[in-house]
mmCIF file of C-alpha atoms in Angstrom:
data_model
loop_
_atom_site.group_PDB
_atom_site.id
_atom_site.type_symbol
_atom_site.label_atom_id
_atom_site.label_comp_id
_atom_site.label_asym_id
_atom_site.label_seq_id
_atom_site.Cartn_x
_atom_site.Cartn_y
_atom_site.Cartn_z
ATOM 1 C CA UNK A 10 57.862 4.281 -23.861
ATOM 2 C CA UNK A 11 54.488 5.325 -25.210
ATOM 3 C CA UNK A 12 51.172 3.778 -24.253
ATOM 4 C CA UNK A 13 49.960 1.411 -26.895
ATOM 5 C CA UNK A 14 46.422 1.349 -28.213
ATOM 6 C CA UNK A 15 45.535 -1.704 -26.078
ATOM 7 C CA UNK A 16 47.068 -0.533 -22.785
ATOM 8 C CA UNK A 17 44.487 2.127 -21.857
ATOM 9 C CA UNK A 18 41.286 1.979 -23.964
ATOM 10 C CA UNK A 19 39.187 5.165 -23.942
ATOM 11 C CA UNK A 20 35.829 5.141 -22.136
ATOM 12 C CA UNK A 21 32.995 4.867 -24.644
ATOM 13 C CA UNK A 22 30.387 6.349 -22.289
ATOM 14 C CA UNK A 23 30.763 9.036 -19.679
ATOM 15 C CA UNK A 24 31.087 7.033 -16.453
ATOM 16 C CA UNK A 25 29.539 9.784 -14.355
ATOM 17 C CA UNK A 26 26.100 9.049 -15.808
ATOM 18 C CA UNK A 27 25.760 5.340 -15.112
ATOM 19 C CA UNK A 28 27.544 2.234 -14.024
ATOM 20 C CA UNK A 29 29.112 1.753 -17.462
ATOM 21 C CA UNK A 30 32.834 1.235 -17.749
ATOM 22 C CA UNK A 31 34.590 0.670 -21.065
ATOM 23 C CA UNK A 32 31.206 0.269 -22.794
ATOM 24 C CA UNK A 33 29.904 -2.512 -20.497
ATOM 25 C CA UNK A 34 27.088 -2.234 -17.947
ATOM 26 C CA UNK A 35 28.008 -2.481 -14.322
ATOM 27 C CA UNK A 36 26.457 -5.226 -12.193
ATOM 28 C CA UNK A 37 26.390 -3.121 -9.059
ATOM 29 C CA UNK A 38 22.973 -2.776 -7.416
ATOM 30 C CA UNK A 39 21.202 0.540 -7.708
ATOM 31 C CA UNK A 40 18.721 1.725 -5.101
ATOM 32 C CA UNK A 41 15.137 0.819 -6.057
ATOM 33 C CA UNK A 42 13.305 3.428 -8.013
ATOM 34 C CA UNK A 43 9.853 4.719 -7.216
ATOM 35 C CA UNK A 44 8.023 2.278 -9.512
ATOM 36 C CA UNK A 45 9.886 -0.735 -8.161
ATOM 37 C CA UNK A 46 8.928 0.190 -4.604
ATOM 38 C CA UNK A 47 5.313 0.750 -5.666
ATOM 39 C CA UNK A 48 5.186 -2.640 -7.394
ATOM 40 C CA UNK A 49 6.665 -4.377 -4.355
ATOM 41 C CA UNK A 50 4.202 -2.589 -2.067
ATOM 42 C CA UNK A 51 1.227 -3.509 -4.261
ATOM 43 C CA UNK A 52 2.260 -7.173 -4.297
ATOM 44 C CA UNK A 53 2.332 -7.382 -0.506
ATOM 45 C CA UNK A 54 -0.488 -8.911 1.519
ATOM 46 C CA UNK A 55 -1.204 -5.548 3.199
ATOM 47 C CA UNK A 56 -0.376 -2.785 0.716
ATOM 48 C CA UNK A 57 -0.576 0.848 1.657
ATOM 49 C CA UNK A 58 -3.604 2.713 0.346
ATOM 50 C CA UNK A 59 -6.359 0.137 0.880
ATOM 51 C CA UNK A 60 -9.732 1.847 1.271
ATOM 52 C CA UNK A 61 -11.581 1.040 4.496
ATOM 53 C CA UNK A 62 -14.677 2.753 3.060
ATOM 54 C CA UNK A 63 -14.674 0.420 0.059
ATOM 55 C CA UNK A 64 -14.611 -2.520 2.464
ATOM 56 C CA UNK A 65 -17.595 -1.217 4.417
ATOM 57 C CA UNK A 66 -19.530 -0.629 1.192
ATOM 58 C CA UNK A 67 -18.799 -4.227 0.212
ATOM 59 C CA UNK A 68 -20.106 -5.434 3.596
ATOM 60 C CA UNK A 69 -23.222 -3.314 3.009
ATOM 61 C CA UNK A 70 -23.684 -4.894 -0.403
ATOM 62 C CA UNK A 71 -23.485 -8.344 1.170
ATOM 63 C CA UNK A 72 -26.052 -7.357 3.815
ATOM 64 C CA UNK A 73 -28.411 -6.030 1.135
ATOM 65 C CA UNK A 74 -28.090 -9.231 -0.901
ATOM 66 C CA UNK A 75 -28.642 -11.321 2.244
ATOM 67 C CA UNK A 76 -31.826 -9.446 3.150
ATOM 68 C CA UNK A 77 -33.124 -9.822 -0.409
ATOM 69 C CA UNK A 78 -32.359 -13.548 -0.465
ATOM 70 C CA UNK A 79 -34.095 -14.105 2.866
ATOM 71 C CA UNK A 80 -37.194 -12.222 1.669
ATOM 72 C CA UNK A 81 -37.306 -14.125 -1.603
ATOM 73 C CA UNK A 82 -37.071 -17.485 0.168
ATOM 74 C CA UNK A 83 -39.664 -16.622 2.830
ATOM 75 C CA UNK A 84 -42.363 -14.847 0.811
ATOM 76 C CA UNK A 85 -42.941 -17.512 -1.811
ATOM 77 C CA UNK A 86 -46.002 -19.026 -0.175
ATOM 78 C CA UNK A 87 -47.525 -15.782 1.165
ATOM 79 C CA UNK A 88 -50.668 -14.218 -0.262
ATOM 80 C CA UNK A 89 -48.865 -10.926 -0.960
ATOM 81 C CA UNK A 90 -45.580 -12.665 -1.690
ATOM 82 C CA UNK A 91 -45.399 -11.556 -5.315
ATOM 83 C CA UNK A 92 -45.711 -7.876 -4.429
ATOM 84 C CA UNK A 93 -43.213 -8.237 -1.589
ATOM 85 C CA UNK A 94 -40.727 -9.976 -3.904
ATOM 86 C CA UNK A 95 -41.179 -7.262 -6.540
ATOM 87 C CA UNK A 96 -40.512 -4.534 -3.965
ATOM 88 C CA UNK A 97 -37.530 -6.451 -2.544
ATOM 89 C CA UNK A 98 -35.973 -6.906 -5.973
ATOM 90 C CA UNK A 99 -36.598 -3.283 -6.952
ATOM 91 C CA UNK A 100 -35.064 -1.965 -3.720
ATOM 92 C CA UNK A 101 -32.154 -4.406 -4.042
ATOM 93 C CA UNK A 102 -31.372 -3.261 -7.579
ATOM 94 C CA UNK A 103 -31.570 0.407 -6.545
ATOM 95 C CA UNK A 104 -29.473 -0.218 -3.428
ATOM 96 C CA UNK A 105 -26.816 -2.261 -5.211
ATOM 97 C CA UNK A 106 -26.555 0.384 -7.939
ATOM 98 C CA UNK A 107 -25.980 3.097 -5.332
ATOM 99 C CA UNK A 108 -23.533 0.937 -3.333
ATOM 100 C CA UNK A 109 -21.497 -0.012 -6.403
ATOM 101 C CA UNK A 110 -21.236 3.631 -7.511
ATOM 102 C CA UNK A 111 -20.113 4.616 -4.014
ATOM 103 C CA UNK A 112 -17.689 1.688 -3.898
ATOM 104 C CA UNK A 113 -16.208 2.686 -7.246
ATOM 105 C CA UNK A 114 -15.674 6.246 -5.989
ATOM 106 C CA UNK A 115 -13.642 4.915 -3.031
ATOM 107 C CA UNK A 116 -11.780 2.134 -4.853
ATOM 108 C CA UNK A 117 -8.039 2.174 -4.261
ATOM 109 C CA UNK A 118 -5.347 -0.468 -3.891
ATOM 110 C CA UNK A 119 -6.395 -4.065 -3.214
ATOM 111 C CA UNK A 120 -4.427 -6.674 -1.266
ATOM 112 C CA UNK A 121 -2.922 -9.629 -3.085
ATOM 113 C CA UNK A 122 -5.582 -12.225 -3.882
ATOM 114 C CA UNK A 123 -8.508 -9.787 -3.727
ATOM 115 C CA UNK A 124 -9.812 -10.604 -7.197
ATOM 116 C CA UNK A 125 -9.699 -14.351 -6.563
ATOM 117 C CA UNK A 126 -11.506 -13.861 -3.240
ATOM 118 C CA UNK A 127 -14.209 -11.785 -4.956
ATOM 119 C CA UNK A 128 -14.699 -14.400 -7.682
ATOM 120 C CA UNK A 129 -14.916 -17.187 -5.092
ATOM 121 C CA UNK A 130 -17.364 -15.218 -2.906
ATOM 122 C CA UNK A 131 -19.637 -14.330 -5.816
ATOM 123 C CA UNK A 132 -19.502 -17.891 -7.183
ATOM 124 C CA UNK A 133 -20.466 -19.253 -3.760
ATOM 125 C CA UNK A 134 -23.362 -16.777 -3.521
ATOM 126 C CA UNK A 135 -24.586 -17.777 -6.974
ATOM 127 C CA UNK A 136 -24.400 -21.480 -6.110
ATOM 128 C CA UNK A 137 -26.383 -20.962 -2.890
ATOM 129 C CA UNK A 138 -29.020 -18.938 -4.751
ATOM 130 C CA UNK A 139 -29.363 -21.665 -7.393
ATOM 131 C CA UNK A 140 -29.763 -24.460 -4.842
ATOM 132 C CA UNK A 141 -32.001 -22.550 -2.411
ATOM 133 C CA UNK A 142 -34.019 -21.025 -5.240
ATOM 134 C CA UNK A 143 -34.602 -24.439 -6.728
ATOM 135 C CA UNK A 144 -35.693 -25.827 -3.371
ATOM 136 C CA UNK A 145 -37.776 -22.897 -2.079
ATOM 137 C CA UNK A 146 -38.880 -20.733 -5.001
ATOM 138 C CA UNK A 147 -39.526 -23.158 -7.879
ATOM 139 C CA UNK A 148 -42.134 -25.401 -6.156
ATOM 140 C CA UNK A 149 -45.568 -23.866 -6.769
ATOM 141 C CA UNK A 150 -46.951 -25.028 -3.418
ATOM 142 C CA UNK A 151 -44.279 -23.188 -1.449
ATOM 143 C CA UNK A 152 -42.376 -24.760 1.427
ATOM 144 C CA UNK A 153 -42.820 -25.311 5.128
ATOM 145 C CA UNK A 154 -39.284 -24.272 6.144
ATOM 146 C CA UNK A 155 -39.275 -21.620 8.845
ATOM 147 C CA UNK A 156 -37.827 -18.130 8.587
ATOM 148 C CA UNK A 157 -34.830 -19.050 10.754
ATOM 149 C CA UNK A 158 -33.579 -21.676 8.281
ATOM 150 C CA UNK A 159 -34.117 -19.546 5.200
ATOM 151 C CA UNK A 160 -32.388 -16.607 6.897
ATOM 152 C CA UNK A 161 -29.481 -18.851 7.884
ATOM 153 C CA UNK A 162 -29.106 -20.063 4.293
ATOM 154 C CA UNK A 163 -29.247 -16.459 3.021
ATOM 155 C CA UNK A 164 -26.568 -15.481 5.555
ATOM 156 C CA UNK A 165 -24.437 -18.463 4.544
ATOM 157 C CA UNK A 166 -24.711 -17.355 0.912
ATOM 158 C CA UNK A 167 -23.472 -13.805 1.469
ATOM 159 C CA UNK A 168 -21.007 -14.417 4.300
ATOM 160 C CA UNK A 169 -17.955 -14.870 2.002
ATOM 161 C CA UNK A 170 -18.679 -11.526 0.297
ATOM 162 C CA UNK A 171 -18.930 -9.813 3.678
ATOM 163 C CA UNK A 172 -15.629 -11.419 4.705
ATOM 164 C CA UNK A 173 -13.939 -10.037 1.584
ATOM 165 C CA UNK A 174 -15.192 -6.572 2.571
ATOM 166 C CA UNK A 175 -13.984 -7.035 6.149
ATOM 167 C CA UNK A 176 -10.599 -8.097 4.780
ATOM 168 C CA UNK A 177 -10.344 -4.689 3.086
ATOM 169 C CA UNK A 178 -11.348 -2.960 6.320
ATOM 170 C CA UNK A 179 -8.685 -4.901 8.224
ATOM 171 C CA UNK A 180 -5.998 -4.252 5.578
ATOM 172 C CA UNK A 181 -6.446 -0.472 5.873
ATOM 173 C CA UNK A 182 -3.260 1.308 7.059
#
């Protein structure tokens, strides 16, 4: 008896190349490819390739902003306050430019949630500057708040940014 046309259909695709059999894709699991592993690694809380140097530059940026904020809040009522504020702002702009260029040169992989943490930290810093600036820089007569309080407020404003940088340092593997 001869085989009929429906008894043994020919393979439409060479089965040695893939998991296809009789023209249908196989459902068997294949080992993950390089890009799948990289995507899974990047989505983890502590991915490989986080730059510790970028984290330290971010902490330095926070420290520079904190020093500038403290000087701006404290020098408002001083006789030479305008010149001191000008110098502080000039040095802050130059320092932040250098730090951001150095940070960009060391930028690598970021942990999950890094962008949201940066947005939250920068938003918090902006809110603190708006409130403290309104209270301590806008009044023409100055203020009688001591340096300890203004420094504490400046530190409170930049602390989240420093914590984001320290998170990168900690995530380094």
